[in-house]
PDB file of C-alpha atoms in Angstrom:
ATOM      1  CA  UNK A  10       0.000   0.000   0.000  1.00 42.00           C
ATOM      2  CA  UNK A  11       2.028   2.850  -0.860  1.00 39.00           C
ATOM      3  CA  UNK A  12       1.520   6.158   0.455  1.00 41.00           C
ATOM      4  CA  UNK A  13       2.105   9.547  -0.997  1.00 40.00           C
ATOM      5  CA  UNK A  14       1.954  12.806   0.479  1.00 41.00           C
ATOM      6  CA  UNK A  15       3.007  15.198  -1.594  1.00 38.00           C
ATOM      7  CA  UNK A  16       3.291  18.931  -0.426  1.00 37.00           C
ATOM      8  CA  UNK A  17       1.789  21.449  -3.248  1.00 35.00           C
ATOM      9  CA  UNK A  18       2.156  24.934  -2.063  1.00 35.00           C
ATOM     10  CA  UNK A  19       2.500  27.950  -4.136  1.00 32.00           C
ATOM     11  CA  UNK A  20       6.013  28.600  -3.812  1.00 38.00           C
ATOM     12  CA  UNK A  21       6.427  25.293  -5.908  1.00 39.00           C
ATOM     13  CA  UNK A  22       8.255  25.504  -9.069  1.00 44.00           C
ATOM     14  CA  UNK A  23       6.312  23.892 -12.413  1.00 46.00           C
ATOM     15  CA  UNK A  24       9.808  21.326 -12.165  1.00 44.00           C
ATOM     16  CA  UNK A  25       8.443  20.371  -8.888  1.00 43.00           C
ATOM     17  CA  UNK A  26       5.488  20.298  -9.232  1.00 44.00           C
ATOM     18  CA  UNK A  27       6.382  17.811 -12.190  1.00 46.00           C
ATOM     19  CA  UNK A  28       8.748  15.514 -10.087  1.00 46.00           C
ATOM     20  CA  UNK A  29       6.426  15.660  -7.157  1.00 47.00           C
ATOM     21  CA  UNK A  30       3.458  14.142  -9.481  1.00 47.00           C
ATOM     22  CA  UNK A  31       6.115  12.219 -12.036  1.00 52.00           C
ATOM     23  CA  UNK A  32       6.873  10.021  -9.289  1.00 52.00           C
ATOM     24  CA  UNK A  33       4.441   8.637  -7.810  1.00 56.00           C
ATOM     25  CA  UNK A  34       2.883   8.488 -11.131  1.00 60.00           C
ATOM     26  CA  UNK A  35       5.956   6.185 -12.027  1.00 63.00           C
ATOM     27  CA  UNK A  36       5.798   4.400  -9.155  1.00 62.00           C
ATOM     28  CA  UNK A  37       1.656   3.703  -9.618  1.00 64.00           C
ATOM     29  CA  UNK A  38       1.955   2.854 -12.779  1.00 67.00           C
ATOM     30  CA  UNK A  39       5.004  -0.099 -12.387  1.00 67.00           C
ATOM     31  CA  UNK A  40       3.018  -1.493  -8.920  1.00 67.00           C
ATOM     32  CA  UNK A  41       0.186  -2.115 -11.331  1.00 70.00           C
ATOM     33  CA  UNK A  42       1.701  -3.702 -14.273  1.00 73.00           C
ATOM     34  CA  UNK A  43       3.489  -6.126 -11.916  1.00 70.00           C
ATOM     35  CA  UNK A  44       0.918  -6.946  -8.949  1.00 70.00           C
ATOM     36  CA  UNK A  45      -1.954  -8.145  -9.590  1.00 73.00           C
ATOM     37  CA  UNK A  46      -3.738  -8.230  -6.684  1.00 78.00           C
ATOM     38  CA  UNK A  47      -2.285  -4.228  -5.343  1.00 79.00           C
ATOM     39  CA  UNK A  48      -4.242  -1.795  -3.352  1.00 84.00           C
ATOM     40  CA  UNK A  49      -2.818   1.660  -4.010  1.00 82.00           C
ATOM     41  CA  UNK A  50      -3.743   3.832  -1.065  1.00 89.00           C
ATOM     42  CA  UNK A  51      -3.220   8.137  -2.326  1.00 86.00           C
ATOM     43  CA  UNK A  52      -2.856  10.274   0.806  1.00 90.00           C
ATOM     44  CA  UNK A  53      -2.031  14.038   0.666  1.00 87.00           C
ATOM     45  CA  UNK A  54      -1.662  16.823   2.765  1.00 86.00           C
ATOM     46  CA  UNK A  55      -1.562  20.540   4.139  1.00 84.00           C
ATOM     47  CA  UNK A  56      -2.207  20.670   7.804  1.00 86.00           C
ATOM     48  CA  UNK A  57      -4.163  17.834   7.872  1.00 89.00           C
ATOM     49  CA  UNK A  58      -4.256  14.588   6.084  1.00 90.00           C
ATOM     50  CA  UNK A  59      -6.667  13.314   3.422  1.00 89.00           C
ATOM     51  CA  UNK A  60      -7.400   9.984   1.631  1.00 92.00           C
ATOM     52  CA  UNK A  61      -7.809  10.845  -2.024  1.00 90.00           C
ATOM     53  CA  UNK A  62      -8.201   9.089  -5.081  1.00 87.00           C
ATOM     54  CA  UNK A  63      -6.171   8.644  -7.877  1.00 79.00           C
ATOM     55  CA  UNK A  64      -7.511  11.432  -9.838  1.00 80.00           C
ATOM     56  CA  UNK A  65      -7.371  13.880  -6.686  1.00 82.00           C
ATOM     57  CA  UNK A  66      -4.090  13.296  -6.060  1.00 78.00           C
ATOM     58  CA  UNK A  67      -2.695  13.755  -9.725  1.00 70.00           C
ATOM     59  CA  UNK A  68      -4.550  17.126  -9.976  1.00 74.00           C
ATOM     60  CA  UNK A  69      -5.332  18.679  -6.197  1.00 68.00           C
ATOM     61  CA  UNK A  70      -3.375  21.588  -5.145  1.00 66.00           C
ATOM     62  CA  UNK A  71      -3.282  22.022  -1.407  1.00 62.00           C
ATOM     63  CA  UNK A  72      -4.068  25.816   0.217  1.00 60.00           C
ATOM     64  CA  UNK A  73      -0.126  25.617   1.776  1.00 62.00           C
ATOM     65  CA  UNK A  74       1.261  25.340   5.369  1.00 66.00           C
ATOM     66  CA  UNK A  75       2.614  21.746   5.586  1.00 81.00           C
ATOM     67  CA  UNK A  76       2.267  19.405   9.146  1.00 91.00           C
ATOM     68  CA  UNK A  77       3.603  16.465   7.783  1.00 93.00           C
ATOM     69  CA  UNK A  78       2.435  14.200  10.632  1.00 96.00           C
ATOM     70  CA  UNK A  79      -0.859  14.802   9.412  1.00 95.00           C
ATOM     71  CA  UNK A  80      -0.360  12.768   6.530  1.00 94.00           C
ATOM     72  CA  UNK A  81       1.795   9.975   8.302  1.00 96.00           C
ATOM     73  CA  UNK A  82      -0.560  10.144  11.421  1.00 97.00           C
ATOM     74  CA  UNK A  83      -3.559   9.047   8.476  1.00 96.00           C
ATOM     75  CA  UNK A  84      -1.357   6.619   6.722  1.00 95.00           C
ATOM     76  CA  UNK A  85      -0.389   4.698  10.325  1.00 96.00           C
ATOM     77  CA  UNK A  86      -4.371   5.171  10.625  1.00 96.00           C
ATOM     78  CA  UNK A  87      -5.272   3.628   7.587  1.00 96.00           C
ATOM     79  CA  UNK A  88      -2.627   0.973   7.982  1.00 95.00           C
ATOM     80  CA  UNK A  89      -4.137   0.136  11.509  1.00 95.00           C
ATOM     81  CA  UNK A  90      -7.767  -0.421  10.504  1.00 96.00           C
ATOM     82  CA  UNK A  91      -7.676  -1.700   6.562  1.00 94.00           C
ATOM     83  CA  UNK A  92      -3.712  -3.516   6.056  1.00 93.00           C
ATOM     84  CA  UNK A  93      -2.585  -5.553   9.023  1.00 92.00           C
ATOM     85  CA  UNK A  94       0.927  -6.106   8.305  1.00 92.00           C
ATOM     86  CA  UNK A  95       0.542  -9.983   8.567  1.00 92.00           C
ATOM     87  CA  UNK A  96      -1.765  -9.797   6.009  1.00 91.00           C
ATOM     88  CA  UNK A  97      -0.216  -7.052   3.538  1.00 90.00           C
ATOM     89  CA  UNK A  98       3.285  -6.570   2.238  1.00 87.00           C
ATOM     90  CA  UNK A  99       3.374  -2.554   3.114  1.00 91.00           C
ATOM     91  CA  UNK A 100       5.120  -0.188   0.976  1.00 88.00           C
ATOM     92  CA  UNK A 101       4.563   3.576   1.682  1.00 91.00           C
ATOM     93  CA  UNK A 102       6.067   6.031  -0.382  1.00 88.00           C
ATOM     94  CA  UNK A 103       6.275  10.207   0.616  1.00 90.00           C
ATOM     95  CA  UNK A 104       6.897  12.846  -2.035  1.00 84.00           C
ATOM     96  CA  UNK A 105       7.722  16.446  -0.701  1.00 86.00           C
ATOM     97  CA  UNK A 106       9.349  19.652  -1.200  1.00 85.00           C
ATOM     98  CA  UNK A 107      10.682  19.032   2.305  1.00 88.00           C
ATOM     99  CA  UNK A 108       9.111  21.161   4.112  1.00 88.00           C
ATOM    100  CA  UNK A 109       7.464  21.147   7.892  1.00 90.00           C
ATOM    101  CA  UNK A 110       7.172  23.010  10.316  1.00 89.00           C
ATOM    102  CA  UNK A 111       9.940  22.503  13.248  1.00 89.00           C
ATOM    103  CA  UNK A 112       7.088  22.558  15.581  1.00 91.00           C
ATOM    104  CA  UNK A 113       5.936  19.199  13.741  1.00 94.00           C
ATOM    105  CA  UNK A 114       9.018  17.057  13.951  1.00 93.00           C
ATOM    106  CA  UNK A 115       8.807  14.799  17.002  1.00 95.00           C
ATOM    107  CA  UNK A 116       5.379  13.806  15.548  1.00 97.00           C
ATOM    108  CA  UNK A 117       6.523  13.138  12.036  1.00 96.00           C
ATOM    109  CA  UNK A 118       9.282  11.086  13.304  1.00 97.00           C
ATOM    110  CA  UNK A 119       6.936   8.960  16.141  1.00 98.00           C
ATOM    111  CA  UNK A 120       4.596   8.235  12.950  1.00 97.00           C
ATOM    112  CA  UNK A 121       7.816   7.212  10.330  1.00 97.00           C
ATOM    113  CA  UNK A 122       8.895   4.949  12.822  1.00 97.00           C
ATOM    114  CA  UNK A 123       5.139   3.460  13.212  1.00 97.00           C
ATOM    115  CA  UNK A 124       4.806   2.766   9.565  1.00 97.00           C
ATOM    116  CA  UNK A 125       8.363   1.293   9.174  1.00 97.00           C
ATOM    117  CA  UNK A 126       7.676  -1.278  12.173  1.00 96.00           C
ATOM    118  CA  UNK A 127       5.229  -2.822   9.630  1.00 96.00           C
ATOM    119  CA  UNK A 128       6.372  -1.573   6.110  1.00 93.00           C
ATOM    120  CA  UNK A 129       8.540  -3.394   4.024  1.00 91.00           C
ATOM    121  CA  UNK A 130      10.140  -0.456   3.167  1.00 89.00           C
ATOM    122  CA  UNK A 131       9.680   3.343   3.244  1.00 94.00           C
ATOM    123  CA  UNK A 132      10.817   5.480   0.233  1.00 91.00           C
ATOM    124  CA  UNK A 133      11.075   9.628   0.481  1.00 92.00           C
ATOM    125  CA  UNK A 134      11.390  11.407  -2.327  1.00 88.00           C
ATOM    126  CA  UNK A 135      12.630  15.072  -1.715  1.00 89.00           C
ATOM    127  CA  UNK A 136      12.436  17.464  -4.219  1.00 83.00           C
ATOM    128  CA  UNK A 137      14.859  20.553  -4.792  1.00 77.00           C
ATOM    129  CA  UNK A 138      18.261  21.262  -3.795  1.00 69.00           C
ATOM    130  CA  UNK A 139      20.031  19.721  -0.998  1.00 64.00           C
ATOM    131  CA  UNK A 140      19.125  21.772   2.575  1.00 59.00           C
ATOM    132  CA  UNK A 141      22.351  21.777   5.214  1.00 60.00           C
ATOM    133  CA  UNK A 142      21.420  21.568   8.380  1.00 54.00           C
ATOM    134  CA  UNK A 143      23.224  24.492   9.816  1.00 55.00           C
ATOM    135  CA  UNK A 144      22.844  23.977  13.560  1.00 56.00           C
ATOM    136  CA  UNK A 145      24.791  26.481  14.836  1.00 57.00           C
ATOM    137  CA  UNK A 146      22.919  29.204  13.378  1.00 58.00           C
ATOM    138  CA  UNK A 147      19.972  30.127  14.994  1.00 53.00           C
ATOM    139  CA  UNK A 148      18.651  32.059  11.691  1.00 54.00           C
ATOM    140  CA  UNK A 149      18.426  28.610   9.660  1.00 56.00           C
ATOM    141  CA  UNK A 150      15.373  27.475  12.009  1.00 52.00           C
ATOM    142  CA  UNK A 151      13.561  25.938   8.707  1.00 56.00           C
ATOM    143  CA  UNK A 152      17.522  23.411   7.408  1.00 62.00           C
ATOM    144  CA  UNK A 153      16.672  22.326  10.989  1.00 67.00           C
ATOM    145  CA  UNK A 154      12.815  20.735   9.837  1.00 75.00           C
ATOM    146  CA  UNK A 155      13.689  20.091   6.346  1.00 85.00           C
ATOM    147  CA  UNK A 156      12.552  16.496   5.857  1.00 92.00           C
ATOM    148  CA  UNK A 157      15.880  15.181   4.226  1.00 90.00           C
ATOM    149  CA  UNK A 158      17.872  16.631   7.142  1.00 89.00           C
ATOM    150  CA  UNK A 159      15.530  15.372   9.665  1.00 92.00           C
ATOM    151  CA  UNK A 160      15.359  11.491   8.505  1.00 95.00           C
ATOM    152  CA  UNK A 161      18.965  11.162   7.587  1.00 92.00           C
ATOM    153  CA  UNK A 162      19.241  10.099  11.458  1.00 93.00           C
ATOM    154  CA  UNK A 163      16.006   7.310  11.230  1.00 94.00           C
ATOM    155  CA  UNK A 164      17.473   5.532   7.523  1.00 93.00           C
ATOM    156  CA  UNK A 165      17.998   1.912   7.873  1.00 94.00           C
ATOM    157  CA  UNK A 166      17.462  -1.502   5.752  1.00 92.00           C
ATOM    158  CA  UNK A 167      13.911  -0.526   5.745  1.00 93.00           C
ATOM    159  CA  UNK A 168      14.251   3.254   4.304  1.00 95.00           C
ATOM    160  CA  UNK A 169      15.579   4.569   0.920  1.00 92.00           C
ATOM    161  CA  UNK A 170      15.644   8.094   0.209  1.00 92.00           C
ATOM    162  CA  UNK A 171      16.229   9.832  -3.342  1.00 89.00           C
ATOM    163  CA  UNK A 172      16.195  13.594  -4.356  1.00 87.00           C
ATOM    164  CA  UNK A 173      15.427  15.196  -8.187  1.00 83.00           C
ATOM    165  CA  UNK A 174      16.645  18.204  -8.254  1.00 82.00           C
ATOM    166  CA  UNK A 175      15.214  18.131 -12.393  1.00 78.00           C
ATOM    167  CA  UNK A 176      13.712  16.118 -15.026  1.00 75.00           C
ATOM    168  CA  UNK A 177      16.324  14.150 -15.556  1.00 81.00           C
ATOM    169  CA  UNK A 178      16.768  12.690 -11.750  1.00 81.00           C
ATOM    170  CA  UNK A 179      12.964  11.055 -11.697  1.00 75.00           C
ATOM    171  CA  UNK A 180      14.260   7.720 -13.536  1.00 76.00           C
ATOM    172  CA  UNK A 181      17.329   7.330 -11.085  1.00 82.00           C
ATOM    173  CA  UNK A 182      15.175   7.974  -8.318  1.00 79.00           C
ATOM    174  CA  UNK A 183      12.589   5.416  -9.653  1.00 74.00           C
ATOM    175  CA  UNK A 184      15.589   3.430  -9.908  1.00 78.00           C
ATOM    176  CA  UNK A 185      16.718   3.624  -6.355  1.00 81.00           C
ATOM    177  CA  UNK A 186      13.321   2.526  -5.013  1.00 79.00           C
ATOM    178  CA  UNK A 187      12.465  -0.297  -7.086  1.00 74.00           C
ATOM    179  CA  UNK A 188      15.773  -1.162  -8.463  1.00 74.00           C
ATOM    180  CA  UNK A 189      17.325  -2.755  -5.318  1.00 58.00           C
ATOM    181  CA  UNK A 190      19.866  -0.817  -4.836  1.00 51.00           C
TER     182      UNK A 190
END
């Protein structure tokens, strides 16, 4: 059951917005022509999460401000009462520009670590130039909640992250989920 949350603001650029939609379009389309018995779960959010279907997701814009938990809170939620993990093989899949606010961290991170304890793997897709975290200065507040930044600490066997920075990066980074390696 992959998951994708992708984070349409207005600041986007029409690359991302293409790489945000380009991907999980990529990835839909391959789960389908391979599984046959697949149930493709599209979540998206804003502040708060929402179940959506396919044609929703491909062509909703959200009205900005980004709580990622919201969407990972709804995907654990989902997972919980339709795909019990003995039952399902659970892939969830995020799509972002990276952003959240720092206020939302802890809760993103509880509800990653939920849906890896019963995925089979977790892919993040960030979109956009590499973010260093800064630390030491105090006027970088947002490097601090930028997703890649913030999950570098939580990758393991069970997560694989990519970024596409343009057109060209959306095959590698369809690649790097579903190619093994």
């Amino acid at each position: 059951m992959p998951d994708y949350s992708p984070c349409s603001s207005i600041r986007l650029s029409e690359f991302e917005v293409f790489a945000i939609l380009s991907n999980p379009y990529d990835s839909y389309h391959f789960v389908r022509s391979k599984y046959n018995h697949t149930d493709i779960v599209f979540v998206s959010h804003d502040t708060e999460g929402y179940e959506v279907n396919e044609d929703q997701f491909f062509t909703r814009s959200n009205s900005g401000g980004t709580k990622v938990s919201s969407g990972l809170m709804l995907v654990d939620e989902i997972i919980r009462k339709r795909y019990h993990p003995n039952s399902w093989n659970i892939y969830a899949f995020q799509c972002s520009d990276g952003d959240n606010w720092p206020d939302d961290t802890d809760k993103t991170l509880a509800s990653l670590e939920k849906i890896k304890s019963v995925s089979q793997m977790f892919g993040y897709c960030e979109i956009g130039p590499e973010v260093i975290d800064k630390s030491d200065d105090p006027n970088n507040w947002w490097s601090h909640s930028k997703l890649s930044n913030v999950y570098k600490a939580h990758m393991d066997k069970k997560m694989k992250m990519s970024r596409m920075n343009n057109k060209k990066d959306v095959w590698p980074a369809f690649k790097k989920f579903f190619g093994g390696k």
